XYZ file of N, CA and C in Angstrom:
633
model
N 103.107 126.102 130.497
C 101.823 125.806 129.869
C 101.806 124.340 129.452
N 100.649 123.662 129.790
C 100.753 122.916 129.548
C 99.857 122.080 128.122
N 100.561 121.233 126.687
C 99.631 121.165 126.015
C 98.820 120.105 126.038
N 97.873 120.334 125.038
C 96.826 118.899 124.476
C 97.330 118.330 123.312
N 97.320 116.955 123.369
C 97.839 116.012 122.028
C 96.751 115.977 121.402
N 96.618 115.610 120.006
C 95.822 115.629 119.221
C 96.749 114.739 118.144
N 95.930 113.451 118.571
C 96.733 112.088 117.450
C 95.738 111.500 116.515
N 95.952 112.263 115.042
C 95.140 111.541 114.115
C 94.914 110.549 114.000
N 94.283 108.967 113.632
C 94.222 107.877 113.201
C 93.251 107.928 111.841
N 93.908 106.908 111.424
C 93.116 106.455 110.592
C 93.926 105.954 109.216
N 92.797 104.722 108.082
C 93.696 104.797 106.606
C 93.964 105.614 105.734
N 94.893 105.539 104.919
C 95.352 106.116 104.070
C 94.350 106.530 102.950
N 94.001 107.898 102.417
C 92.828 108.595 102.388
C 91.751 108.903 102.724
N 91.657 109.100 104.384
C 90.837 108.637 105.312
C 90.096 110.489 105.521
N 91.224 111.224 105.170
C 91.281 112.896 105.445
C 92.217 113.354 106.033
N 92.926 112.439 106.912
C 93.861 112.915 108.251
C 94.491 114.164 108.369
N 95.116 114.102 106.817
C 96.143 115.542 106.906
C 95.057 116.712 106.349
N 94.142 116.115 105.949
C 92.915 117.624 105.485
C 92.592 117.771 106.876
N 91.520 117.463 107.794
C 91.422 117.578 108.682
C 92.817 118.211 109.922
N 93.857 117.639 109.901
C 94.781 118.124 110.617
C 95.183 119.113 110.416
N 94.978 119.884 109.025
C 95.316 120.801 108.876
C 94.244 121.924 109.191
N 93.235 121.739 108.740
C 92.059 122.706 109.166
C 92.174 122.584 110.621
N 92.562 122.248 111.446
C 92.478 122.183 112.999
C 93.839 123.065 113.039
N 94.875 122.805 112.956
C 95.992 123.414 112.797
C 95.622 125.077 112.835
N 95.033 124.966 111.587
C 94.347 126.678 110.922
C 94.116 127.589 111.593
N 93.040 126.425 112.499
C 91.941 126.933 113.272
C 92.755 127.038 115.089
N 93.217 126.332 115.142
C 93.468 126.457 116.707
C 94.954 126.936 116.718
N 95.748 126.868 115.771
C 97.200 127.244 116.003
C 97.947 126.129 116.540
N 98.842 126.107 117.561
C 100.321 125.448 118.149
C 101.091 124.587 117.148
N 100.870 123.282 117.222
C 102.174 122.908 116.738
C 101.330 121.499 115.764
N 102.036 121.309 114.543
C 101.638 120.233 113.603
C 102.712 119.687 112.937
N 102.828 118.080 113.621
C 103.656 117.336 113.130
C 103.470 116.252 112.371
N 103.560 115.854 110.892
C 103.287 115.864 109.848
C 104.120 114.156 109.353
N 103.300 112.576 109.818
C 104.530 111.986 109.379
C 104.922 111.786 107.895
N 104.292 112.437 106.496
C 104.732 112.413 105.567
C 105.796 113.772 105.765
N 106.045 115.181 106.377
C 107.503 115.287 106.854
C 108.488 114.973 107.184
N 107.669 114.130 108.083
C 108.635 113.402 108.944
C 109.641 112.514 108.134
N 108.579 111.489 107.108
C 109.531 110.829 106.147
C 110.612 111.253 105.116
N 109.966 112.956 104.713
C 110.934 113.457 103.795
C 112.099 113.820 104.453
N 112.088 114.702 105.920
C 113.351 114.489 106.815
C 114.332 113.025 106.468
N 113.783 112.419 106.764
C 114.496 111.083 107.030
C 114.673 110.506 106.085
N 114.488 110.852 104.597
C 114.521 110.308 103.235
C 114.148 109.118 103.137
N 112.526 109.230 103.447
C 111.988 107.871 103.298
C 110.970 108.137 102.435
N 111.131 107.393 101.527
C 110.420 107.670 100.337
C 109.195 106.441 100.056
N 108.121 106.396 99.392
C 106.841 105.604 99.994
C 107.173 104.972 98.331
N 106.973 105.699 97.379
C 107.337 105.037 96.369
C 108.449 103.775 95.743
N 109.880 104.431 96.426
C 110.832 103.436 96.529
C 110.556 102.063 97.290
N 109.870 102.685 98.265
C 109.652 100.993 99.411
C 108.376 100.658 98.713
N 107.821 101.263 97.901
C 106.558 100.227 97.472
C 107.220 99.214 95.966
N 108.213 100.092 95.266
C 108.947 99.121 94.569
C 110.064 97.934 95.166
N 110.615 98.530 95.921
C 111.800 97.474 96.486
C 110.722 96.025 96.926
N 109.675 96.203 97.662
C 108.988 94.873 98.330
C 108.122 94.392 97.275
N 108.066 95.189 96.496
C 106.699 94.617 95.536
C 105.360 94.674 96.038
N 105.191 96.116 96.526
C 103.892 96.641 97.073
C 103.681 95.691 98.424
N 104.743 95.869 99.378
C 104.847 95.323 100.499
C 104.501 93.927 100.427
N 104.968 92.898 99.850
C 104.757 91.708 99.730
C 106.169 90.808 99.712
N 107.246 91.526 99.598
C 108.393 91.172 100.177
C 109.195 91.949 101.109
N 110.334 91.529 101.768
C 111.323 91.970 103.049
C 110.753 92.988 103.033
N 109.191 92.716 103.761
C 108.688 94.031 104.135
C 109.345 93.980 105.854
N 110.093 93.431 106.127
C 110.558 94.010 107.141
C 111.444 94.818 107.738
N 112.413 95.336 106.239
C 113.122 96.441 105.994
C 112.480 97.736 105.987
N 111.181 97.604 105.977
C 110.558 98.768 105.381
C 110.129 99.109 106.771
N 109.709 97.869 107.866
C 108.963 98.043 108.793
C 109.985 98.642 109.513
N 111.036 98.517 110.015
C 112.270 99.276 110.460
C 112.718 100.800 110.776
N 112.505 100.979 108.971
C 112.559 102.349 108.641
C 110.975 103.294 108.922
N 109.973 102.351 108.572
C 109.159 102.936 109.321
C 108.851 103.384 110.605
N 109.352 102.127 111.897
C 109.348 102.198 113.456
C 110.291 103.473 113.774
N 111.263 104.104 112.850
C 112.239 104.841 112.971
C 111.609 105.981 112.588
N 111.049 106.433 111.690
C 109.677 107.288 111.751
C 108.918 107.884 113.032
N 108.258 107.116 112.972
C 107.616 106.921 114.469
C 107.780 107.166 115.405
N 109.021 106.723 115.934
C 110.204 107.344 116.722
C 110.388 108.709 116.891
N 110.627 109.115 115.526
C 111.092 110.548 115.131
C 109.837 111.498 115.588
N 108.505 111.020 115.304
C 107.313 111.694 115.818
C 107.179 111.646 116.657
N 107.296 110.829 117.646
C 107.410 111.360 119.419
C 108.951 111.505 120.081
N 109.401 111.554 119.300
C 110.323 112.639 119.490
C 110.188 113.909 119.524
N 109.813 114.095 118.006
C 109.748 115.703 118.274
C 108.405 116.043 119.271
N 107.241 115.173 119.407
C 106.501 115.406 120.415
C 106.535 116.016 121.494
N 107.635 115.173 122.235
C 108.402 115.583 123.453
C 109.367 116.893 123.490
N 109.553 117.268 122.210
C 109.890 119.021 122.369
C 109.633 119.587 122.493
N 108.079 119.264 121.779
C 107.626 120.323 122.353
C 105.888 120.565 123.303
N 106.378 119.872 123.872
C 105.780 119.416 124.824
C 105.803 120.631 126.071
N 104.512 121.714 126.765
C 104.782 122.066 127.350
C 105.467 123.649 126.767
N 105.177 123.557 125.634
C 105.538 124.752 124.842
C 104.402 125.334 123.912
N 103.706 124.432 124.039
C 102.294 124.697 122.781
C 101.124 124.251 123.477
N 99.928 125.002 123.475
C 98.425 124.990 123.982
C 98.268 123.635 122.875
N 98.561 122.743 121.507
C 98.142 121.874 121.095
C 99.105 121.312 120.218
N 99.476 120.297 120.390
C 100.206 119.839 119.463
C 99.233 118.810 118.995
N 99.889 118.622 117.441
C 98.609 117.616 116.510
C 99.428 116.719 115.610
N 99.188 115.306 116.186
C 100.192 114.532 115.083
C 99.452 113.602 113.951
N 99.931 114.215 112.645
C 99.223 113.530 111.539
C 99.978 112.678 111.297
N 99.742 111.119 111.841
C 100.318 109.836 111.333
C 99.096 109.297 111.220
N 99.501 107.541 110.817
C 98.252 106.573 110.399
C 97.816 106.238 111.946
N 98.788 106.076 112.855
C 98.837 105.382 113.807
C 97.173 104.042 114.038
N 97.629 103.362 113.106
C 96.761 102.095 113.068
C 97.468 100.979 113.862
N 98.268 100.844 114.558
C 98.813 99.811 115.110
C 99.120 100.122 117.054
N 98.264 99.533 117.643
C 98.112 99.687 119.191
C 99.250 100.337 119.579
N 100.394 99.573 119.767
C 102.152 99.805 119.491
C 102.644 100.958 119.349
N 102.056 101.896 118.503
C 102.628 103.167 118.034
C 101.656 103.891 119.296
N 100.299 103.843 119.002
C 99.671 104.494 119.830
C 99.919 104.638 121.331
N 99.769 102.890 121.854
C 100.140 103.270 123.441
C 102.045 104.073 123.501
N 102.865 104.116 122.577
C 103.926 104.567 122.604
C 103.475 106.656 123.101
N 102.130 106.663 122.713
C 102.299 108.299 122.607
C 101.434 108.597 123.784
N 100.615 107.345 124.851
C 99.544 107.708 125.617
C 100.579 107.982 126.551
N 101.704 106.830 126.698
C 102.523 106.658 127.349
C 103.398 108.140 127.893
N 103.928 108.493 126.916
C 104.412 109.912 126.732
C 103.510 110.818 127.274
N 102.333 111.567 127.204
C 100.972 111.816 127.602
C 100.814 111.910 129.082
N 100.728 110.503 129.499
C 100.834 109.746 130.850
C 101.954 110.223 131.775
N 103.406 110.527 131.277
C 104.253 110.840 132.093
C 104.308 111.955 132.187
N 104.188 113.136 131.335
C 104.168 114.307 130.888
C 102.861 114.923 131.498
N 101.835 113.933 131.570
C 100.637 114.464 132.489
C 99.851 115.498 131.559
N 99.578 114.866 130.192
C 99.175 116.252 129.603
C 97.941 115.317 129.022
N 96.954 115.721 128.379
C 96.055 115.102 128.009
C 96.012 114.622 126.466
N 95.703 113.459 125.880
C 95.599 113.157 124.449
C 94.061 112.736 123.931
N 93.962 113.387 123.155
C 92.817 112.724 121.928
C 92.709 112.128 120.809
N 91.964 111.561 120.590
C 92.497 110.229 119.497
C 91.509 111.112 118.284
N 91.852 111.481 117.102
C 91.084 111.678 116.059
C 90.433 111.008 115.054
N 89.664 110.109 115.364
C 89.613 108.633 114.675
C 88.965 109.353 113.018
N 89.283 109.360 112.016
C 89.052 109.738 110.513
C 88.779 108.488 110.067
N 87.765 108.632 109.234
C 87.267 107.084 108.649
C 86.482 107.785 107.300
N 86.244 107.007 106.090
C 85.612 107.275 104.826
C 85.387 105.649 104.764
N 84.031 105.544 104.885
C 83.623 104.251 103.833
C 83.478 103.944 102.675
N 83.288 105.050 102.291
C 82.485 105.067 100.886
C 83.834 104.567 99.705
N 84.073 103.331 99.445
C 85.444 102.173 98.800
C 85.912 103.069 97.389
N 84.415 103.559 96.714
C 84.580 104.372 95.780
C 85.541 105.551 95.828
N 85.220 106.251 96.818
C 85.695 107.798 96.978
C 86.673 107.659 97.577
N 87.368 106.376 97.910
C 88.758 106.525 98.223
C 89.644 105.458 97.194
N 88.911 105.097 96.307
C 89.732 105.106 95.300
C 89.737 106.665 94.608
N 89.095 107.518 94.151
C 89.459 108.380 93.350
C 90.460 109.114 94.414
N 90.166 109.355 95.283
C 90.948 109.599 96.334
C 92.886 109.742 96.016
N 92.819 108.558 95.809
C 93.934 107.942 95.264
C 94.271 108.267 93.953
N 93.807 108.485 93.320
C 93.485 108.841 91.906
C 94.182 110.273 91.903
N 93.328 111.319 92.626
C 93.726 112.290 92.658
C 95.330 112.481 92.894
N 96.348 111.446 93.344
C 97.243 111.893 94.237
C 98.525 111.585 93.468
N 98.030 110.540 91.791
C 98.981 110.311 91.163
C 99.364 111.489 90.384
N 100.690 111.398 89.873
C 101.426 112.672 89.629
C 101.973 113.478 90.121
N 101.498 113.437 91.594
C 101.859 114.248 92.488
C 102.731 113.483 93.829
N 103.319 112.944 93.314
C 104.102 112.212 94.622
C 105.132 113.184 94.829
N 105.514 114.029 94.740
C 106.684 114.558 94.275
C 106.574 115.504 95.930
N 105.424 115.884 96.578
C 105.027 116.752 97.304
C 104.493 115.486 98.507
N 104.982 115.815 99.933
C 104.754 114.859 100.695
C 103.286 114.411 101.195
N 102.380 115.034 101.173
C 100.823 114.444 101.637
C 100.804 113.975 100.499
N 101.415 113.782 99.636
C 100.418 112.940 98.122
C 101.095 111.905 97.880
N 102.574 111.817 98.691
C 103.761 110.689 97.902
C 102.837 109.040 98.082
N 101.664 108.850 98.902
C 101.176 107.404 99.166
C 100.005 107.449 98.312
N 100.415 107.453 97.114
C 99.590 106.879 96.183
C 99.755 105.742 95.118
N 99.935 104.760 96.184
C 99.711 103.212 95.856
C 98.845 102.594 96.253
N 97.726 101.864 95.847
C 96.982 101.308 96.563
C 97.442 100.174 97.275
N 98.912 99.339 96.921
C 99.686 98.632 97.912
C 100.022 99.574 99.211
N 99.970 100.971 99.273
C 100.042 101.202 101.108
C 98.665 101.113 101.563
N 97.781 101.435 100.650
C 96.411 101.221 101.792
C 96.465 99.670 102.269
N 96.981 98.600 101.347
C 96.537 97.616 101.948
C 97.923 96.599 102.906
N 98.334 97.610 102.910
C 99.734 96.992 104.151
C 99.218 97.760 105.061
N 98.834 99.019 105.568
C 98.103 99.394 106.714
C 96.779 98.923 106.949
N 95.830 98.416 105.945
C 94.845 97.459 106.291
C 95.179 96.646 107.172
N 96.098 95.466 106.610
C 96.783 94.356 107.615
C 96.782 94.498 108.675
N 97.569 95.854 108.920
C 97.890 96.007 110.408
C 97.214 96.297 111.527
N 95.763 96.476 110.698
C 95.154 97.721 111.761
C 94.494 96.767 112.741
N 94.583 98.130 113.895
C 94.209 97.434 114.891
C 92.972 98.820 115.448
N 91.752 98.240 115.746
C 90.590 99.284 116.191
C 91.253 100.134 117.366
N 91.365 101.677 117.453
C 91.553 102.304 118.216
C 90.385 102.420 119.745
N 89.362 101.820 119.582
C 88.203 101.911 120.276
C 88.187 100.816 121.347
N 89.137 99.611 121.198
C 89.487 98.583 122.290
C 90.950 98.768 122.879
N 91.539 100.839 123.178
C 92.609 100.994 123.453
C 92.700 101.034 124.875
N 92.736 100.813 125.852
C 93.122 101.724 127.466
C 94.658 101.930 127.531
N 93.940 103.191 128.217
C 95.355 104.015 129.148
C 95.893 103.695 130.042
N 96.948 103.773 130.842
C 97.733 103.045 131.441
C 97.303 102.810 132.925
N 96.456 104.051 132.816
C 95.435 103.477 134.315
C 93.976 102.891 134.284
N 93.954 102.204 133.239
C 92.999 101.396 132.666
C 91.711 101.737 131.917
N 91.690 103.038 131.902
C 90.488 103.622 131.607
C 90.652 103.894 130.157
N 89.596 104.134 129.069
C 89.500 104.194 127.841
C 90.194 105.469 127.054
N 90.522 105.436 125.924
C 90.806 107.548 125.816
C 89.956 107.996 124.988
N 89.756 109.215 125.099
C 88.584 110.215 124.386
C 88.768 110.046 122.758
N 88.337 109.357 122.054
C 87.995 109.509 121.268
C 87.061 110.186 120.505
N 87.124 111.540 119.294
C 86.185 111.966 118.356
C 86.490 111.461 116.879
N 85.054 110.892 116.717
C 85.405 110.016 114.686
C 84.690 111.552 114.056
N 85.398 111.094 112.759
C 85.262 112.568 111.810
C 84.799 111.266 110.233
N 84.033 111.867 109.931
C 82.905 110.815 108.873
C 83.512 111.841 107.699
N 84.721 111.888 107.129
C 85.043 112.908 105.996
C 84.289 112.558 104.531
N 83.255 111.632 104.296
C 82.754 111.090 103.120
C 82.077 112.485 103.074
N 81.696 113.629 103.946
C 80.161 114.830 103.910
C 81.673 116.189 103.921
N 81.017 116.688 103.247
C 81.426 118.271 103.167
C 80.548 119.130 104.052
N 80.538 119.692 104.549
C 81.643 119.477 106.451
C 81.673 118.119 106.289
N 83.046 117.348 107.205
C 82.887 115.929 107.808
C 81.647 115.894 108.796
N 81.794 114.653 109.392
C 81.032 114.885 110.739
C 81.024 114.554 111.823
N 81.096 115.050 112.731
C 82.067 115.293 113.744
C 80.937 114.450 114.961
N 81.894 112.910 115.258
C 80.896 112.387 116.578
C 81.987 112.524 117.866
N 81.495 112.527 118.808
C 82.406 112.740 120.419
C 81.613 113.104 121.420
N 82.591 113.416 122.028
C 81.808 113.489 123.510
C 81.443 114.976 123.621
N 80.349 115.461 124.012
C 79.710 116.772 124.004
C 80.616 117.540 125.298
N 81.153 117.010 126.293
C 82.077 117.277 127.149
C 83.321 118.064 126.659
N 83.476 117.230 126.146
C 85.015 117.344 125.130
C 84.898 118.887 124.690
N 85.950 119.628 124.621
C 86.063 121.222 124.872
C 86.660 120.918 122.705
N 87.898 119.595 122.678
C 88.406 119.719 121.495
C 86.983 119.520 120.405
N 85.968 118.463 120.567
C 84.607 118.417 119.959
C 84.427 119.130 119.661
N 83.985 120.736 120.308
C 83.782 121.628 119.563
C 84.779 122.971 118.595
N 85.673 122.359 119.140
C 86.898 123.304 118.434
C 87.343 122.507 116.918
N 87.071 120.888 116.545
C 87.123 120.344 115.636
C 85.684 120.595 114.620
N 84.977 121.081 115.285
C 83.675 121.398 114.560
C 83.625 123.006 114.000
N 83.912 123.526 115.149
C 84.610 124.963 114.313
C 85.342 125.087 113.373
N 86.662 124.334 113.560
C 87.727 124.299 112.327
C 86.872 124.455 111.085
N 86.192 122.945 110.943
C 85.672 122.226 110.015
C 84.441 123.169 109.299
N 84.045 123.856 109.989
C 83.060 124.769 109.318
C 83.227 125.480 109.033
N 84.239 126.098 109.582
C 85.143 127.654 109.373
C 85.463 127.531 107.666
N 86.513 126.143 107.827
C 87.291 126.031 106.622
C 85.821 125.392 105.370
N 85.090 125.110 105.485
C 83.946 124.572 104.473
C 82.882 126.006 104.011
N 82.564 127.123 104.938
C 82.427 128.698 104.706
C 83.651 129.197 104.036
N 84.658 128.991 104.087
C 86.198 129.404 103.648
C 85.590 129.158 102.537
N 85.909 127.655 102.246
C 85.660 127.384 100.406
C 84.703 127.952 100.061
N 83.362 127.960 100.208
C 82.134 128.454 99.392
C 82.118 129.503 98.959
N 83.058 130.595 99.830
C 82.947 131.924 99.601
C 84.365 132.268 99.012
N 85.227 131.239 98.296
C 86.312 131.679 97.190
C 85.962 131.596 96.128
């Protein structure tokens, strides 16, 4: 069997792991998680936001241990690869680099990927965002609550929308507008995952109303 990738993007309180998870919920196979990933690897977001001084020094120690991360997520990618109708990876992946690293994989493996582009404008609601997450570092989707990581992945980012694939052609991208309860879900009407991300998302937003 062969699966579908499903690679979150986006900043840090953007929804990624809400969304990844309601898809998860909803469609089943496999969800790989890089705030797991970091607790595996005892990488802790708090410590590296003190050691650099909210990434403003030898942030290139940090960048290291991060690329090693990364690593670790298409790694386990490739396990299971071909074992699951969907695998879904919740990283930031804001940096071209990481990304073409997973089209690449994709490409050889011959399996298809989608880019989950998650975005919140609204500057307000991702500060409380953040807000919400202090106290709770202790538990891995919440440990990045510094507003020094939103703005070291600011730096980096690079638009997922000027990406091509290795045979030059663009990849499917669907953006998810998480500022609306449902998000809202733009893509290609083609796209089979479009409507299975719209299901999730409604499924789980009927879920809440009716607890």
């Amino acid at each position: 069997m062969s699966a579908s990738v499903v690679m979150m993007c986006g900043l840090p309180a953007a929804g990624k792991t809400t969304i990844a998870g309601r898809l998860h919920a909803h469609a089943g196979g496999v969800l790989i998680r890089s705030c797991d990933v970091y607790a595996d690897l005892d990488i802790r977001l708090p410590y590296w936001v003190e050691r650099t001084r909210g990434f403003t020094v030898n942030v290139h120690e940090y960048d290291q241990v991060r690329d090693r991360a990364y690593e670790e997520i298409a790694r386990r990618l490739e396990g299971h690869l071909h074992r699951a109708s969907v695998v879904i990876l919740d990283a930031v992946y804001g940096e071209r680099s990481k990304r073409d690293a997973i089209y690449a994989i994709c490409r050889a493996r011959r399996v298809e990927v989608t880019l989950l582009y998650c975005h919140c404008a609204d500057a307000e609601e991702v500060t409380r965002r953040f807000e919400r997450r202090r106290g709770r570092e202790s538990t891995p989707e919440h440990e990045a609550s510094d507003r020094s990581v939103f703005r070291d992945i600011a730096r980096r980012w690079e638009d997922p929308h000027a990406d091509l694939l290795g045979d030059g052609s663009a990849p499917t991208i669907i953006t998810i507008d998480t500022l609306t309860e449902p998000p809202i879900v733009s893509g290609p009407e083609e796209s089979w995952l479009s409507g299975l991300v719209r299901q999730a998302l409604t499924t789980a937003h009927a879920r809440a109303l009716s607890s």
